[in-house]
Amino acid sequence: MAYTEQELAQCLDKARIGVMKVKKSMFYTTIMLNMKFLWDKTVRTAYTNGLTLGCNPDFFMSSTPGQRTFVIVHECAHVARMHNQRRGHRDPKLYNMAGDY
């Protein structure tokens, strides 16, 4: 389904505010606000490379508001735990699954 840039931006803003409204979320909020956001239809869900948080707009919009907030925090947690830097030469897909676990 196609969404307007305004619809996407509004839902993204609400999800970001959802992160900020959680008590003791300053750490993740700081990470989130320092990352570039990119709508990316080439991925199934979401990802981060440590600098950018990319998300499939269809996945994002089909999620509930709470799930959208969780996706952002989840990707910020990968950054906080330095998963991209610590992966080294390990298999990226397998390392990501281990990081998710």
PDB file of C-alpha atoms in Angstrom:
ATOM      1  CA  MET A   1       0.000   0.000   0.000  1.00  0.00           C
ATOM      2  CA  ALA A   2       1.210   3.512  -0.745  1.00  0.00           C
ATOM      3  CA  TYR A   3       1.385   6.096   2.003  1.00  0.00           C
ATOM      4  CA  THR A   4       1.915   9.815   1.651  1.00  0.00           C
ATOM      5  CA  GLU A   5       5.078  11.373   3.007  1.00  0.00           C
ATOM      6  CA  GLN A   6       2.879  13.285   5.450  1.00  0.00           C
ATOM      7  CA  GLU A   7       1.257  10.082   6.780  1.00  0.00           C
ATOM      8  CA  LEU A   8       4.637   8.432   7.202  1.00  0.00           C
ATOM      9  CA  ALA A   9       6.156  11.476   8.889  1.00  0.00           C
ATOM     10  CA  GLN A  10       3.225  11.840  11.266  1.00  0.00           C
ATOM     11  CA  CYS A  11       3.363   8.188  12.357  1.00  0.00           C
ATOM     12  CA  LEU A  12       7.157   8.331  12.713  1.00  0.00           C
ATOM     13  CA  ASP A  13       6.899  11.471  14.850  1.00  0.00           C
ATOM     14  CA  LYS A  14       4.320   9.801  17.093  1.00  0.00           C
ATOM     15  CA  ALA A  15       6.565   6.756  17.493  1.00  0.00           C
ATOM     16  CA  ARG A  16       9.546   8.954  18.359  1.00  0.00           C
ATOM     17  CA  ILE A  17       7.452  10.827  20.907  1.00  0.00           C
ATOM     18  CA  GLY A  18       6.409   7.432  22.256  1.00  0.00           C
ATOM     19  CA  VAL A  19      10.077   6.686  22.945  1.00  0.00           C
ATOM     20  CA  MET A  20      10.523  10.033  24.699  1.00  0.00           C
ATOM     21  CA  LYS A  21       7.467   9.478  26.913  1.00  0.00           C
ATOM     22  CA  VAL A  22       8.877   6.335  28.515  1.00  0.00           C
ATOM     23  CA  LYS A  23      10.406   6.983  31.930  1.00  0.00           C
ATOM     24  CA  LYS A  24      14.187   6.752  32.002  1.00  0.00           C
ATOM     25  CA  SER A  25      14.397   6.710  28.207  1.00  0.00           C
ATOM     26  CA  MET A  26      16.882   9.568  27.846  1.00  0.00           C
ATOM     27  CA  PHE A  27      19.666   7.193  26.787  1.00  0.00           C
ATOM     28  CA  TYR A  28      17.666   5.684  23.919  1.00  0.00           C
ATOM     29  CA  THR A  29      16.126   9.050  23.076  1.00  0.00           C
ATOM     30  CA  THR A  30      19.598  10.520  22.629  1.00  0.00           C
ATOM     31  CA  ILE A  31      20.622   7.689  20.333  1.00  0.00           C
ATOM     32  CA  MET A  32      17.379   7.955  18.371  1.00  0.00           C
ATOM     33  CA  LEU A  33      17.665  11.694  17.842  1.00  0.00           C
ATOM     34  CA  ASN A  34      21.233  11.349  16.582  1.00  0.00           C
ATOM     35  CA  MET A  35      20.370   8.783  13.934  1.00  0.00           C
ATOM     36  CA  LYS A  36      19.276   9.526  10.405  1.00  0.00           C
ATOM     37  CA  PHE A  37      15.977   7.902   9.435  1.00  0.00           C
ATOM     38  CA  LEU A  38      15.401   6.325   6.031  1.00  0.00           C
ATOM     39  CA  TRP A  39      12.301   4.732   4.521  1.00  0.00           C
ATOM     40  CA  ASP A  40      13.611   1.636   2.742  1.00  0.00           C
ATOM     41  CA  LYS A  41      11.347  -0.642   0.720  1.00  0.00           C
ATOM     42  CA  THR A  42      14.238  -3.017  -0.013  1.00  0.00           C
ATOM     43  CA  VAL A  43      14.102  -4.520   3.495  1.00  0.00           C
ATOM     44  CA  ARG A  44      11.370  -6.582   5.108  1.00  0.00           C
ATOM     45  CA  THR A  45      11.334  -4.866   8.516  1.00  0.00           C
ATOM     46  CA  ALA A  46      13.958  -2.495   9.926  1.00  0.00           C
ATOM     47  CA  TYR A  47      17.710  -2.194  10.406  1.00  0.00           C
ATOM     48  CA  THR A  48      20.475   0.054  11.592  1.00  0.00           C
ATOM     49  CA  ASN A  49      24.078   0.477  10.543  1.00  0.00           C
ATOM     50  CA  GLY A  50      24.810   2.505  13.658  1.00  0.00           C
ATOM     51  CA  LEU A  51      24.220   5.848  11.966  1.00  0.00           C
ATOM     52  CA  THR A  52      20.982   5.293  10.079  1.00  0.00           C
ATOM     53  CA  LEU A  53      17.754   3.609  11.098  1.00  0.00           C
ATOM     54  CA  GLY A  54      16.080   2.209   8.005  1.00  0.00           C
ATOM     55  CA  CYS A  55      12.547   0.885   7.979  1.00  0.00           C
ATOM     56  CA  ASN A  56      10.163  -0.553   5.438  1.00  0.00           C
ATOM     57  CA  PRO A  57       7.178   1.832   5.324  1.00  0.00           C
ATOM     58  CA  ASP A  58       4.653  -0.976   4.802  1.00  0.00           C
ATOM     59  CA  PHE A  59       5.999  -2.891   7.809  1.00  0.00           C
ATOM     60  CA  PHE A  60       5.989   0.253   9.922  1.00  0.00           C
ATOM     61  CA  MET A  61       2.490   1.349   8.973  1.00  0.00           C
ATOM     62  CA  SER A  62       1.020  -2.144   9.456  1.00  0.00           C
ATOM     63  CA  SER A  63       2.303  -2.121  13.048  1.00  0.00           C
ATOM     64  CA  THR A  64       0.438  -0.722  16.032  1.00  0.00           C
ATOM     65  CA  PRO A  65       1.656   2.563  17.562  1.00  0.00           C
ATOM     66  CA  GLY A  66       3.258   0.633  20.425  1.00  0.00           C
ATOM     67  CA  GLN A  67       5.014  -1.715  18.029  1.00  0.00           C
ATOM     68  CA  ARG A  68       6.349   1.251  16.051  1.00  0.00           C
ATOM     69  CA  THR A  69       7.868   2.699  19.211  1.00  0.00           C
ATOM     70  CA  PHE A  70       9.328  -0.704  20.070  1.00  0.00           C
ATOM     71  CA  VAL A  71      10.963  -1.027  16.628  1.00  0.00           C
ATOM     72  CA  ILE A  72      12.745   2.284  17.139  1.00  0.00           C
ATOM     73  CA  VAL A  73      13.949   1.340  20.628  1.00  0.00           C
ATOM     74  CA  HIS A  74      14.972  -2.101  19.386  1.00  0.00           C
ATOM     75  CA  GLU A  75      17.166  -0.640  16.649  1.00  0.00           C
ATOM     76  CA  CYS A  76      18.608   1.920  19.093  1.00  0.00           C
ATOM     77  CA  ALA A  77      19.499  -0.972  21.402  1.00  0.00           C
ATOM     78  CA  HIS A  78      21.632  -2.466  18.614  1.00  0.00           C
ATOM     79  CA  VAL A  79      23.514   0.842  18.497  1.00  0.00           C
ATOM     80  CA  ALA A  80      23.789   1.068  22.296  1.00  0.00           C
ATOM     81  CA  ARG A  81      25.260  -2.423  22.482  1.00  0.00           C
ATOM     82  CA  MET A  82      27.619  -1.627  19.609  1.00  0.00           C
ATOM     83  CA  HIS A  83      26.498  -4.651  17.610  1.00  0.00           C
ATOM     84  CA  ASN A  84      27.725  -3.211  14.317  1.00  0.00           C
ATOM     85  CA  GLN A  85      31.220  -2.568  15.676  1.00  0.00           C
ATOM     86  CA  ARG A  86      31.468  -5.845  17.609  1.00  0.00           C
ATOM     87  CA  ARG A  87      30.325  -8.090  14.746  1.00  0.00           C
ATOM     88  CA  GLY A  88      33.760  -8.145  13.172  1.00  0.00           C
ATOM     89  CA  HIS A  89      33.979 -10.759  10.408  1.00  0.00           C
ATOM     90  CA  ARG A  90      31.088 -12.843  11.711  1.00  0.00           C
ATOM     91  CA  ASP A  91      28.113 -13.676   9.502  1.00  0.00           C
ATOM     92  CA  PRO A  92      25.926 -10.508   9.565  1.00  0.00           C
ATOM     93  CA  LYS A  93      22.587 -12.337   9.464  1.00  0.00           C
ATOM     94  CA  LEU A  94      23.519 -14.822  12.185  1.00  0.00           C
ATOM     95  CA  TYR A  95      25.105 -12.103  14.340  1.00  0.00           C
ATOM     96  CA  ASN A  96      21.972  -9.977  14.034  1.00  0.00           C
ATOM     97  CA  MET A  97      19.814 -12.898  15.126  1.00  0.00           C
ATOM     98  CA  ALA A  98      22.081 -13.441  18.129  1.00  0.00           C
ATOM     99  CA  GLY A  99      21.917  -9.723  18.927  1.00  0.00           C
ATOM    100  CA  ASP A 100      18.129  -9.817  18.741  1.00  0.00           C
ATOM    101  CA  TYR A 101      18.093 -12.747  21.131  1.00  0.00           C
TER     102      TYR A 101
END
